[in-house]
mmCIF file of C-alpha atoms and ligand atoms in Angstrom:
data_model
loop_
_atom_site.group_PDB
_atom_site.id
_atom_site.type_symbol
_atom_site.label_atom_id
_atom_site.label_comp_id
_atom_site.label_asym_id
_atom_site.label_seq_id
_atom_site.Cartn_x
_atom_site.Cartn_y
_atom_site.Cartn_z
ATOM 1 C CA UNK A 9 -7.963 19.807 5.417
ATOM 2 C CA UNK A 10 -4.392 18.996 4.634
ATOM 3 C CA UNK A 11 -1.445 21.215 3.813
ATOM 4 C CA UNK A 12 0.449 20.516 0.605
ATOM 5 C CA UNK A 13 4.218 20.915 0.607
ATOM 6 C CA UNK A 14 5.606 24.066 -1.030
ATOM 7 C CA UNK A 15 6.735 22.086 -4.078
ATOM 8 C CA UNK A 16 3.284 20.533 -4.525
ATOM 9 C CA UNK A 17 1.509 23.852 -4.087
ATOM 10 C CA UNK A 18 3.771 25.564 -6.607
ATOM 11 C CA UNK A 19 3.294 22.812 -9.193
ATOM 12 C CA UNK A 20 -0.484 22.613 -8.672
ATOM 13 C CA UNK A 21 -0.763 26.336 -9.360
ATOM 14 C CA UNK A 22 1.643 26.472 -12.284
ATOM 15 C CA UNK A 23 0.228 23.624 -14.370
ATOM 16 C CA UNK A 24 -2.197 24.697 -17.089
ATOM 17 C CA UNK A 25 -5.837 23.609 -16.940
ATOM 18 C CA UNK A 26 -5.278 21.037 -19.683
ATOM 19 C CA UNK A 27 -2.346 19.572 -17.739
ATOM 20 C CA UNK A 28 -4.719 18.746 -14.878
ATOM 21 C CA UNK A 29 -5.555 16.576 -13.138
ATOM 22 C CA UNK A 30 -2.087 15.486 -12.163
ATOM 23 C CA UNK A 31 -0.565 13.181 -9.606
ATOM 24 C CA UNK A 32 2.248 15.004 -7.832
ATOM 25 C CA UNK A 33 4.631 12.818 -5.862
ATOM 26 C CA UNK A 34 6.958 14.721 -3.562
ATOM 27 C CA UNK A 35 9.960 12.472 -3.109
ATOM 28 C CA UNK A 36 11.922 14.556 -0.579
ATOM 29 C CA UNK A 37 9.300 14.175 2.184
ATOM 30 C CA UNK A 38 8.913 10.518 1.167
ATOM 31 C CA UNK A 39 12.618 9.918 1.771
ATOM 32 C CA UNK A 40 12.503 11.826 5.063
ATOM 33 C CA UNK A 41 9.456 9.863 6.245
ATOM 34 C CA UNK A 42 10.834 6.435 5.414
ATOM 35 C CA UNK A 43 14.207 7.355 6.924
ATOM 36 C CA UNK A 44 12.324 8.207 10.119
ATOM 37 C CA UNK A 45 10.426 4.900 10.037
ATOM 38 C CA UNK A 46 13.696 3.007 9.516
ATOM 39 C CA UNK A 47 15.336 4.885 12.398
ATOM 40 C CA UNK A 48 12.434 4.048 14.723
ATOM 41 C CA UNK A 49 12.843 0.311 14.106
ATOM 42 C CA UNK A 50 15.459 -1.824 15.819
ATOM 43 C CA UNK A 51 18.367 -2.497 13.459
ATOM 44 C CA UNK A 52 17.651 -6.218 13.498
ATOM 45 C CA UNK A 53 14.092 -5.771 12.197
ATOM 46 C CA UNK A 54 13.835 -6.015 8.422
ATOM 47 C CA UNK A 55 11.658 -3.545 6.550
ATOM 48 C CA UNK A 56 10.098 -4.677 3.269
ATOM 49 C CA UNK A 57 7.854 -2.418 1.204
ATOM 50 C CA UNK A 58 4.611 -3.987 -0.055
ATOM 51 C CA UNK A 59 4.830 -2.910 -3.701
ATOM 52 C CA UNK A 60 1.095 -3.140 -4.344
ATOM 53 C CA UNK A 61 0.502 0.064 -2.357
ATOM 54 C CA UNK A 62 2.252 2.061 -5.095
ATOM 55 C CA UNK A 63 4.641 0.481 -7.577
ATOM 56 C CA UNK A 64 5.669 3.652 -9.503
ATOM 57 C CA UNK A 65 9.329 3.112 -10.454
ATOM 58 C CA UNK A 66 10.420 6.478 -9.015
ATOM 59 C CA UNK A 67 8.851 5.548 -5.681
ATOM 60 C CA UNK A 68 10.363 2.072 -5.569
ATOM 61 C CA UNK A 69 13.756 3.634 -6.322
ATOM 62 C CA UNK A 70 13.365 6.407 -3.727
ATOM 63 C CA UNK A 71 12.654 3.779 -1.044
ATOM 64 C CA UNK A 72 15.628 1.571 -1.923
ATOM 65 C CA UNK A 73 18.182 3.078 0.533
ATOM 66 C CA UNK A 74 15.806 2.586 3.468
ATOM 67 C CA UNK A 75 14.233 -0.816 2.888
ATOM 68 C CA UNK A 76 15.689 -4.311 3.102
ATOM 69 C CA UNK A 77 13.521 -5.597 0.278
ATOM 70 C CA UNK A 78 10.137 -5.593 -1.414
ATOM 71 C CA UNK A 79 7.086 -7.801 -1.037
ATOM 72 C CA UNK A 80 5.490 -8.595 -4.412
ATOM 73 C CA UNK A 81 2.140 -10.302 -4.898
ATOM 74 C CA UNK A 82 1.932 -11.191 -8.584
ATOM 75 C CA UNK A 83 4.066 -12.108 -11.569
ATOM 76 C CA UNK A 84 3.497 -8.590 -12.887
ATOM 77 C CA UNK A 85 4.787 -6.937 -9.715
ATOM 78 C CA UNK A 86 7.628 -9.405 -9.596
ATOM 79 C CA UNK A 87 8.870 -8.576 -13.117
ATOM 80 C CA UNK A 88 8.357 -4.839 -12.572
ATOM 81 C CA UNK A 89 10.095 -4.611 -9.198
ATOM 82 C CA UNK A 90 12.960 -6.907 -10.252
ATOM 83 C CA UNK A 91 13.596 -4.625 -13.232
ATOM 84 C CA UNK A 92 13.183 -1.341 -11.333
ATOM 85 C CA UNK A 93 15.314 -2.118 -8.288
ATOM 86 C CA UNK A 94 17.631 -4.884 -9.500
ATOM 87 C CA UNK A 95 19.396 -6.866 -6.775
ATOM 88 C CA UNK A 96 16.854 -5.908 -4.117
ATOM 89 C CA UNK A 97 15.690 -8.939 -2.118
ATOM 90 C CA UNK A 98 12.129 -9.899 -3.022
ATOM 91 C CA UNK A 99 9.522 -11.909 -1.155
ATOM 92 C CA UNK A 100 6.831 -13.404 -3.363
ATOM 93 C CA UNK A 101 3.437 -13.642 -1.672
ATOM 94 C CA UNK A 102 -0.214 -13.472 -2.587
ATOM 95 C CA UNK A 103 -3.016 -15.958 -3.193
ATOM 96 C CA UNK A 104 -3.508 -17.935 -6.399
ATOM 97 C CA UNK A 105 0.050 -18.039 -7.675
ATOM 98 C CA UNK A 106 0.108 -19.735 -11.074
ATOM 99 C CA UNK A 107 2.713 -22.314 -12.125
ATOM 100 C CA UNK A 108 4.002 -19.779 -14.641
ATOM 101 C CA UNK A 109 4.436 -17.100 -11.965
ATOM 102 C CA UNK A 110 6.257 -19.498 -9.662
ATOM 103 C CA UNK A 111 8.571 -20.600 -12.477
ATOM 104 C CA UNK A 112 9.230 -16.935 -13.296
ATOM 105 C CA UNK A 113 10.064 -16.228 -9.647
ATOM 106 C CA UNK A 114 12.453 -19.178 -9.490
ATOM 107 C CA UNK A 115 14.163 -18.024 -12.683
ATOM 108 C CA UNK A 116 14.492 -14.472 -11.368
ATOM 109 C CA UNK A 117 16.163 -15.786 -8.220
ATOM 110 C CA UNK A 118 13.496 -14.677 -5.745
ATOM 111 C CA UNK A 119 14.809 -15.429 -2.270
ATOM 112 C CA UNK A 120 11.627 -15.926 -0.305
ATOM 113 C CA UNK A 121 8.251 -17.436 -1.040
ATOM 114 C CA UNK A 122 5.243 -16.870 1.157
ATOM 115 C CA UNK A 123 3.363 -20.121 0.650
ATOM 116 C CA UNK A 124 -0.408 -19.706 0.878
ATOM 117 C CA UNK A 125 -1.685 -23.297 0.718
ATOM 118 C CA UNK A 126 -0.628 -26.960 0.681
ATOM 119 C CA UNK A 127 -1.486 -27.121 -3.013
ATOM 120 C CA UNK A 128 0.889 -24.234 -3.643
ATOM 121 C CA UNK A 129 3.564 -25.897 -1.529
ATOM 122 C CA UNK A 130 3.437 -29.012 -3.705
ATOM 123 C CA UNK A 131 3.511 -26.883 -6.847
ATOM 124 C CA UNK A 132 6.518 -24.894 -5.634
ATOM 125 C CA UNK A 133 8.332 -28.052 -4.508
ATOM 126 C CA UNK A 134 7.911 -29.788 -7.877
ATOM 127 C CA UNK A 135 8.741 -26.704 -9.955
ATOM 128 C CA UNK A 136 11.835 -25.997 -7.854
ATOM 129 C CA UNK A 137 13.030 -29.587 -8.342
ATOM 130 C CA UNK A 138 12.566 -29.285 -12.124
ATOM 131 C CA UNK A 139 13.793 -25.745 -12.639
ATOM 132 C CA UNK A 140 16.291 -25.060 -9.913
ATOM 133 C CA UNK A 141 17.655 -28.409 -8.712
ATOM 134 C CA UNK A 142 20.728 -26.827 -7.095
ATOM 135 C CA UNK A 143 18.876 -23.939 -5.498
ATOM 136 C CA UNK A 144 17.614 -23.656 -1.976
ATOM 137 C CA UNK A 145 14.357 -21.786 -1.839
ATOM 138 C CA UNK A 146 13.406 -20.143 1.442
ATOM 139 C CA UNK A 147 9.786 -20.737 2.378
ATOM 140 C CA UNK A 148 7.732 -18.800 4.882
ATOM 141 C CA UNK A 149 4.391 -20.472 5.482
ATOM 142 C CA UNK A 150 1.648 -17.849 5.580
ATOM 143 C CA UNK A 151 -0.917 -18.600 8.247
ATOM 144 C CA UNK A 152 -4.321 -17.129 8.897
ATOM 145 C CA UNK A 153 -3.886 -17.082 12.646
ATOM 146 C CA UNK A 154 -6.596 -16.604 15.231
ATOM 147 C CA UNK A 155 -6.140 -13.378 17.126
ATOM 148 C CA UNK A 156 -8.576 -13.638 19.974
ATOM 149 C CA UNK A 157 -7.838 -10.633 22.136
ATOM 150 C CA UNK A 158 -9.900 -8.097 20.191
ATOM 151 C CA UNK A 159 -6.822 -6.598 18.497
ATOM 152 C CA UNK A 160 -8.440 -6.722 15.070
ATOM 153 C CA UNK A 161 -11.701 -5.093 16.122
ATOM 154 C CA UNK A 162 -10.520 -1.628 15.128
ATOM 155 C CA UNK A 163 -9.035 -2.642 11.781
ATOM 156 C CA UNK A 164 -10.486 -1.433 8.519
ATOM 157 C CA UNK A 165 -9.756 -4.578 6.518
ATOM 158 C CA UNK A 166 -9.266 -7.916 8.285
ATOM 159 C CA UNK A 167 -7.413 -10.558 6.261
ATOM 160 C CA UNK A 168 -7.037 -13.004 9.113
ATOM 161 C CA UNK A 169 -8.509 -14.313 12.322
ATOM 162 C CA UNK A 170 -11.708 -15.255 10.442
ATOM 163 C CA UNK A 171 -12.527 -17.297 7.319
ATOM 164 C CA UNK A 172 -10.629 -15.775 4.347
ATOM 165 C CA UNK A 173 -8.892 -17.087 1.213
ATOM 166 C CA UNK A 174 -5.524 -15.915 2.568
ATOM 167 C CA UNK A 175 -2.845 -18.191 3.942
ATOM 168 C CA UNK A 176 -2.940 -21.642 5.482
ATOM 169 C CA UNK A 177 -5.317 -22.693 8.175
ATOM 170 C CA UNK A 178 -3.510 -23.142 11.496
ATOM 171 C CA UNK A 179 -4.910 -26.716 11.508
ATOM 172 C CA UNK A 180 -2.593 -27.473 8.581
ATOM 173 C CA UNK A 181 0.553 -26.359 10.395
ATOM 174 C CA UNK A 182 1.731 -29.851 11.302
ATOM 175 C CA UNK A 183 1.267 -31.162 7.783
ATOM 176 C CA UNK A 184 3.087 -28.157 6.293
ATOM 177 C CA UNK A 185 6.027 -28.678 8.627
ATOM 178 C CA UNK A 186 6.052 -32.409 7.850
ATOM 179 C CA UNK A 187 6.096 -31.864 4.062
ATOM 180 C CA UNK A 188 8.900 -29.347 4.409
ATOM 181 C CA UNK A 189 11.083 -31.422 6.704
ATOM 182 C CA UNK A 190 10.559 -35.027 5.486
ATOM 183 C CA UNK A 191 12.743 -34.716 2.385
ATOM 184 C CA UNK A 192 9.781 -34.519 -0.052
ATOM 185 C CA UNK A 193 11.117 -31.267 -1.457
ATOM 186 C CA UNK A 194 14.851 -30.970 -0.809
ATOM 187 C CA UNK A 195 15.075 -27.561 -2.519
ATOM 188 C CA UNK A 196 12.626 -26.019 -0.113
ATOM 189 C CA UNK A 197 13.821 -24.790 3.235
ATOM 190 C CA UNK A 198 11.223 -23.832 5.815
ATOM 191 C CA UNK A 199 12.683 -20.671 7.332
ATOM 192 C CA UNK A 200 9.679 -19.232 9.062
ATOM 193 C CA UNK A 201 6.144 -18.016 9.412
ATOM 194 C CA UNK A 202 4.384 -15.162 7.666
ATOM 195 C CA UNK A 203 1.124 -13.477 8.614
ATOM 196 C CA UNK A 204 -0.650 -10.327 7.495
ATOM 197 C CA UNK A 205 -3.849 -10.201 9.458
ATOM 198 C CA UNK A 206 -5.315 -6.721 9.107
ATOM 199 C CA UNK A 207 -4.994 -3.193 7.814
ATOM 200 C CA UNK A 208 -5.544 0.042 9.656
ATOM 201 C CA UNK A 209 -4.101 -0.924 13.036
ATOM 202 C CA UNK A 210 -2.576 1.624 15.408
ATOM 203 C CA UNK A 211 0.707 0.824 17.152
ATOM 204 C CA UNK A 212 -0.653 -0.906 20.315
ATOM 205 C CA UNK A 213 -2.914 -3.254 18.303
ATOM 206 C CA UNK A 214 -0.242 -3.824 15.689
ATOM 207 C CA UNK A 215 2.161 -4.767 18.448
ATOM 208 C CA UNK A 216 -0.333 -7.151 20.047
ATOM 209 C CA UNK A 217 -0.868 -8.838 16.671
ATOM 210 C CA UNK A 218 2.892 -9.032 16.034
ATOM 211 C CA UNK A 219 3.431 -10.593 19.439
ATOM 212 C CA UNK A 220 0.672 -13.145 18.852
ATOM 213 C CA UNK A 221 2.268 -14.171 15.549
ATOM 214 C CA UNK A 222 5.786 -14.470 16.965
ATOM 215 C CA UNK A 223 4.546 -16.443 19.977
ATOM 216 C CA UNK A 224 2.565 -18.801 17.758
ATOM 217 C CA UNK A 225 5.620 -19.359 15.515
ATOM 218 C CA UNK A 226 7.813 -20.074 18.537
ATOM 219 C CA UNK A 227 5.319 -22.687 19.767
ATOM 220 C CA UNK A 228 5.210 -24.316 16.351
ATOM 221 C CA UNK A 229 9.027 -24.496 16.273
ATOM 222 C CA UNK A 230 9.156 -25.991 19.777
ATOM 223 C CA UNK A 231 6.480 -28.570 19.040
ATOM 224 C CA UNK A 232 8.405 -29.846 16.015
ATOM 225 C CA UNK A 233 11.887 -29.293 17.434
ATOM 226 C CA UNK A 234 12.840 -27.191 14.443
ATOM 227 C CA UNK A 235 14.146 -23.681 14.227
ATOM 228 C CA UNK A 236 12.083 -21.009 12.503
ATOM 229 C CA UNK A 237 14.555 -18.149 12.246
ATOM 230 C CA UNK A 238 12.266 -15.697 10.408
ATOM 231 C CA UNK A 239 8.885 -14.264 11.257
ATOM 232 C CA UNK A 240 7.163 -11.719 9.011
ATOM 233 C CA UNK A 241 4.358 -9.992 10.857
ATOM 234 C CA UNK A 242 2.862 -8.195 7.848
ATOM 235 C CA UNK A 243 1.868 -4.610 7.163
ATOM 236 C CA UNK A 244 -1.365 -2.761 7.811
ATOM 237 C CA UNK A 245 -0.077 0.171 9.862
ATOM 238 C CA UNK A 246 -2.847 2.754 10.127
ATOM 239 C CA UNK A 247 -3.186 5.847 7.979
ATOM 240 C CA UNK A 248 -5.785 8.236 9.382
ATOM 241 C CA UNK A 249 -7.549 9.913 6.452
ATOM 242 C CA UNK A 250 -9.586 12.036 8.854
ATOM 243 C CA UNK A 251 -6.424 13.425 10.492
ATOM 244 C CA UNK A 252 -3.850 13.572 7.706
ATOM 245 C CA UNK A 253 -1.118 15.180 9.822
ATOM 246 C CA UNK A 254 -1.225 12.321 12.337
ATOM 247 C CA UNK A 255 1.156 9.416 11.775
ATOM 248 C CA UNK A 256 1.333 5.841 12.976
ATOM 249 C CA UNK A 257 3.422 5.773 16.167
ATOM 250 C CA UNK A 258 6.543 4.178 14.706
ATOM 251 C CA UNK A 259 8.591 4.976 17.826
ATOM 252 C CA UNK A 260 6.226 3.012 20.085
ATOM 253 C CA UNK A 261 5.928 0.174 17.600
ATOM 254 C CA UNK A 262 9.715 0.050 17.139
ATOM 255 C CA UNK A 263 10.271 -0.048 20.899
ATOM 256 C CA UNK A 264 7.742 -2.886 21.193
ATOM 257 C CA UNK A 265 9.426 -4.821 18.393
ATOM 258 C CA UNK A 266 12.764 -4.394 20.175
ATOM 259 C CA UNK A 267 11.277 -6.031 23.289
ATOM 260 C CA UNK A 268 9.767 -8.782 21.174
ATOM 261 C CA UNK A 269 13.073 -9.408 19.386
ATOM 262 C CA UNK A 270 14.922 -9.542 22.713
ATOM 263 C CA UNK A 271 12.463 -12.172 23.960
ATOM 264 C CA UNK A 272 13.086 -14.308 20.855
ATOM 265 C CA UNK A 273 16.835 -14.370 20.263
ATOM 266 C CA UNK A 274 17.839 -15.922 16.959
ATOM 267 C CA UNK A 275 14.620 -14.873 15.239
ATOM 268 C CA UNK A 276 14.682 -12.149 12.584
ATOM 269 C CA UNK A 277 11.486 -10.106 12.602
ATOM 270 C CA UNK A 278 10.278 -8.536 9.387
ATOM 271 C CA UNK A 279 7.505 -6.064 8.642
ATOM 272 C CA UNK A 280 6.035 -5.247 5.227
ATOM 273 C CA UNK A 281 4.034 -2.019 5.285
ATOM 274 C CA UNK A 282 2.712 -0.380 2.131
ATOM 275 C CA UNK A 283 0.136 2.330 2.803
ATOM 276 C CA UNK A 284 1.815 3.916 5.836
ATOM 277 C CA UNK A 285 5.062 4.392 3.882
ATOM 278 C CA UNK A 286 3.822 6.010 0.672
ATOM 279 C CA UNK A 287 0.322 7.443 1.289
ATOM 280 C CA UNK A 288 1.671 10.815 2.437
ATOM 281 C CA UNK A 289 3.924 11.573 -0.552
ATOM 282 C CA UNK A 290 1.174 11.585 -3.191
ATOM 283 C CA UNK A 291 -1.172 14.439 -4.150
ATOM 284 C CA UNK A 292 -3.915 14.590 -6.750
ATOM 285 C CA UNK A 293 -4.145 18.141 -8.094
ATOM 286 C CA UNK A 294 -7.027 19.364 -10.188
ATOM 287 C CA UNK A 295 -9.199 22.361 -10.978
ATOM 288 C CA UNK A 296 -12.813 23.211 -10.337
ATOM 289 C CA UNK A 297 -14.821 23.000 -13.562
ATOM 290 C CA UNK A 298 -18.189 24.113 -12.249
ATOM 291 C CA UNK A 299 -19.933 25.032 -9.018
ATOM 292 C CA UNK A 300 -23.664 24.446 -8.681
ATOM 293 C CA UNK A 301 -26.544 24.162 -6.236
ATOM 294 C CA UNK A 302 -28.832 21.160 -6.002
ATOM 295 C CA UNK A 303 -31.730 20.906 -3.551
ATOM 296 C CA UNK A 304 -30.023 23.192 -1.095
ATOM 297 C CA UNK A 305 -26.540 21.698 -1.300
ATOM 298 C CA UNK A 306 -23.552 22.944 -3.225
ATOM 299 C CA UNK A 307 -21.402 20.818 -5.465
ATOM 300 C CA UNK A 308 -18.158 21.530 -7.267
ATOM 301 C CA UNK A 309 -17.350 19.305 -10.207
ATOM 302 C CA UNK A 310 -13.597 18.946 -10.629
ATOM 303 C CA UNK A 311 -11.570 17.681 -13.586
ATOM 304 C CA UNK A 312 -11.030 13.959 -13.082
ATOM 305 C CA UNK A 313 -12.632 12.031 -10.237
ATOM 306 C CA UNK A 314 -12.719 8.631 -8.613
ATOM 307 C CA UNK A 315 -11.625 6.905 -11.848
ATOM 308 C CA UNK A 316 -8.228 8.435 -10.982
ATOM 309 C CA UNK A 317 -8.529 8.521 -7.195
ATOM 310 C CA UNK A 318 -10.792 5.716 -6.102
ATOM 311 C CA UNK A 319 -9.590 5.691 -2.495
ATOM 312 C CA UNK A 320 -12.471 7.751 -1.005
ATOM 313 C CA UNK A 321 -15.048 5.616 -2.850
ATOM 314 C CA UNK A 322 -13.543 2.298 -1.767
ATOM 315 C CA UNK A 323 -12.905 3.327 1.810
ATOM 316 C CA UNK A 324 -16.023 5.443 2.195
ATOM 317 C CA UNK A 325 -14.203 8.497 3.507
ATOM 318 C CA UNK A 326 -13.704 12.117 2.476
ATOM 319 C CA UNK A 327 -10.314 12.528 0.859
ATOM 320 C CA UNK A 328 -8.458 15.306 2.717
ATOM 321 C CA UNK A 329 -7.921 18.309 0.467
ATOM 322 C CA UNK A 330 -6.918 21.954 0.223
ATOM 323 C CA UNK A 331 -8.384 24.610 -2.024
ATOM 324 C CA UNK A 332 -5.915 26.894 -3.797
ATOM 325 C CA UNK A 333 -7.902 29.878 -5.086
ATOM 326 C CA UNK A 334 -6.636 31.339 -8.346
ATOM 327 C CA UNK A 335 -6.848 35.043 -9.010
ATOM 328 C CA UNK A 336 -5.541 34.922 -12.567
ATOM 329 C CA UNK A 337 -7.778 36.871 -14.962
ATOM 330 C CA UNK A 338 -10.743 34.689 -15.979
ATOM 331 C CA UNK A 339 -9.933 33.756 -19.586
ATOM 332 C CA UNK A 340 -13.459 32.990 -20.794
ATOM 333 C CA UNK A 341 -16.271 35.203 -22.130
ATOM 334 C CA UNK A 342 -18.816 33.501 -19.818
ATOM 335 C CA UNK A 343 -19.074 34.240 -16.094
ATOM 336 C CA UNK A 344 -17.242 32.191 -13.470
ATOM 337 C CA UNK A 345 -19.541 29.997 -11.377
ATOM 338 C CA UNK A 346 -19.039 30.400 -7.638
ATOM 339 C CA UNK A 347 -20.194 28.912 -4.326
ATOM 340 C CA UNK A 348 -22.685 30.933 -2.313
ATOM 341 C CA UNK A 349 -22.494 28.901 0.891
ATOM 342 C CA UNK A 350 -19.444 27.833 2.850
ATOM 343 C CA UNK A 351 -19.631 24.027 2.425
ATOM 344 C CA UNK A 352 -19.127 22.381 -0.940
ATOM 345 C CA UNK A 353 -19.127 18.704 -1.916
ATOM 346 C CA UNK A 354 -16.361 17.900 -4.403
ATOM 347 C CA UNK A 355 -17.295 15.452 -7.119
ATOM 348 C CA UNK A 356 -15.680 14.221 -10.330
ATOM 349 C CA UNK A 357 -16.736 14.021 -13.957
ATOM 350 C CA UNK A 358 -18.262 10.545 -13.864
ATOM 351 C CA UNK A 359 -21.973 9.994 -14.459
ATOM 352 C CA UNK A 360 -22.515 8.182 -11.177
ATOM 353 C CA UNK A 361 -23.504 9.486 -7.737
ATOM 354 C CA UNK A 362 -20.605 7.475 -6.308
ATOM 355 C CA UNK A 363 -18.075 9.820 -7.867
ATOM 356 C CA UNK A 364 -17.604 11.829 -4.668
ATOM 357 C CA UNK A 365 -14.122 12.851 -3.543
ATOM 358 C CA UNK A 366 -14.997 14.803 -0.396
ATOM 359 C CA UNK A 367 -18.255 15.911 1.219
ATOM 360 C CA UNK A 368 -19.087 19.288 2.759
ATOM 361 C CA UNK A 369 -15.605 20.744 2.428
ATOM 362 C CA UNK A 370 -15.262 24.235 3.950
ATOM 363 C CA UNK A 371 -14.701 26.199 0.745
ATOM 364 C CA UNK A 372 -16.515 29.536 0.946
ATOM 365 C CA UNK A 373 -16.251 31.470 -2.305
ATOM 366 C CA UNK A 374 -14.968 28.484 -4.302
ATOM 367 C CA UNK A 375 -15.018 29.361 -8.007
ATOM 368 C CA UNK A 376 -14.584 27.614 -11.332
ATOM 369 C CA UNK A 377 -10.888 27.660 -12.173
ATOM 370 C CA UNK A 378 -9.739 27.326 -8.548
ATOM 371 C CA UNK A 379 -7.324 24.524 -7.867
ATOM 372 C CA UNK A 380 -7.934 21.681 -5.417
ATOM 373 C CA UNK A 381 -5.185 19.417 -4.124
ATOM 374 C CA UNK A 382 -6.145 16.099 -2.516
ATOM 375 C CA UNK A 383 -3.648 14.607 -0.070
ATOM 376 C CA UNK A 384 -2.840 11.085 1.104
ATOM 377 C CA UNK A 385 -2.974 9.990 -2.515
ATOM 378 C CA UNK A 386 0.337 8.150 -2.592
ATOM 379 C CA UNK A 387 -0.967 4.650 -1.818
ATOM 380 C CA UNK A 388 -3.892 2.615 -3.175
ATOM 381 C CA UNK A 389 -4.918 5.638 -5.233
ATOM 382 C CA UNK A 390 -4.163 5.757 -8.993
ATOM 383 C CA UNK A 391 -3.262 2.061 -9.159
ATOM 384 C CA UNK A 392 -6.560 0.818 -7.694
ATOM 385 C CA UNK A 393 -8.757 3.093 -9.841
ATOM 386 C CA UNK A 394 -10.969 2.190 -12.802
ATOM 387 C CA UNK A 395 -9.129 4.392 -15.301
ATOM 388 C CA UNK A 396 -11.109 3.679 -18.439
ATOM 389 C CA UNK A 397 -14.609 4.254 -17.148
ATOM 390 C CA UNK A 398 -16.080 7.112 -19.290
ATOM 391 C CA UNK A 399 -12.874 7.513 -21.331
ATOM 392 C CA UNK A 400 -11.674 10.746 -19.786
ATOM 393 C CA UNK A 401 -7.988 11.582 -20.319
ATOM 394 C CA UNK A 402 -5.429 10.163 -17.926
ATOM 395 C CA UNK A 403 -3.804 12.470 -15.386
ATOM 396 C CA UNK A 404 -0.233 13.719 -15.668
ATOM 397 C CA UNK A 405 2.432 12.314 -13.338
ATOM 398 C CA UNK A 406 5.099 14.490 -11.772
ATOM 399 C CA UNK A 407 7.847 13.315 -9.474
ATOM 400 C CA UNK A 408 9.049 16.340 -7.548
ATOM 401 C CA UNK A 409 12.488 16.339 -5.997
ATOM 402 C CA UNK A 410 14.152 14.006 -8.490
ATOM 403 C CA UNK A 411 17.516 14.936 -10.030
ATOM 404 C CA UNK A 412 15.854 15.995 -13.281
ATOM 405 C CA UNK A 413 13.392 18.235 -11.471
ATOM 406 C CA UNK A 414 16.168 20.050 -9.574
HETATM 407 C C1 LIG B 13 -1.289 -5.524 1.156
HETATM 408 C C2 LIG B 13 -0.332 -6.303 1.953
HETATM 409 C C3 LIG B 13 0.617 -5.667 2.759
HETATM 410 C C4 LIG B 13 0.646 -4.171 2.952
HETATM 411 O O1 LIG B 13 -0.491 -3.708 3.598
HETATM 412 P P1 LIG B 13 -0.630 -2.149 3.981
HETATM 413 O O2 LIG B 13 -1.969 -2.046 4.588
HETATM 414 O O3 LIG B 13 -0.497 -1.393 2.706
HETATM 415 O O4 LIG B 13 0.479 -1.827 4.916
HETATM 416 C C5 LIG B 13 1.537 -6.443 3.419
HETATM 417 N N1 LIG B 13 1.532 -7.794 3.304
HETATM 418 C C6 LIG B 13 0.634 -8.440 2.541
HETATM 419 C C7 LIG B 13 0.675 -9.924 2.456
HETATM 420 C C8 LIG B 13 -0.327 -7.728 1.850
HETATM 421 O O5 LIG B 13 -1.234 -8.382 1.110
#
């Protein structure tokens, strides 16, 4: 279970059936949460938001006062974020950058490139020479570093420490440094190392990974007698879908980063979380269409489903939710269907058994017409879903706590 904010609850109950489902984003708690994250970090640590977690313009704008910049991973995100939060520093990362995307980034004045391969380094170097001969382009080489102390064992999605298509192999480090320091590409300036090795790490593991990355970068700098003044240690801070009120321990992580920064004077540390910043501000509100029994189990079919909120299907969890019973007079001439037991599985309108939002939810007496609000739907939710499957209508989008909303 999860408790919606008063504003979310009020909106979920006041929208008409045909206005559901709806994504409700509560921006006041978002601002408060990110302000708290910022305050827990040492001042010297830079906070970038990974836009792919949720690139809604209202969300990008709400984060602007608290973040130092945005990490974008495609030409589409790049154009969108540059337009939505003009003047914000951007770091352009992601595998498989095309020549067109790199040219676009150079034209838009992107300050930092996370280079994922030697091929990409050559491409960037040549395009920068042709397109931006007077510009200096800051390069962070993204490495898929080995993390051999078991820190990644608890992660839900490992991007590093094992064979993956992400980043450079550590074996290539010397060649990367050579190409960036031998005058081949005078526009490119190697400023540091980037790594994003896993998602779903709690503070102690995240800190161990961060330390491993910073230590590795320091060794690389020493070996080549160069300075690497920037280290980005990635995102991946845990969000616990089974305990929605629990939060990543930003205070402990911030204190650890302060120790790490003190041990590496002259190095700017940067983090780039996505999920752990915006997951909590988003809610998917809908209504129960039907309640039925099947082979001894009860199911409630709600308006919408995993084509709007794919998160529980991709991560294999039950999306935390709250039932808001409605006592308004039943407007139809047919009887209201209702649950007889006290556990109900909530499914969507898709013709596939995978369209399950939450299993065995305690919902005694659940009836058609009741409202259900799913929490932790502010990151990797709408934007990762297969919207067009079955051609149901799209949800509404409401940004609560904006100037227009009062
Ligand atoms: C996705 C991604 C992030 C953000 O990850 P979260 O798990 O949302 O915090 C950060 N950096 C890179 C390179 C990414 O691909």
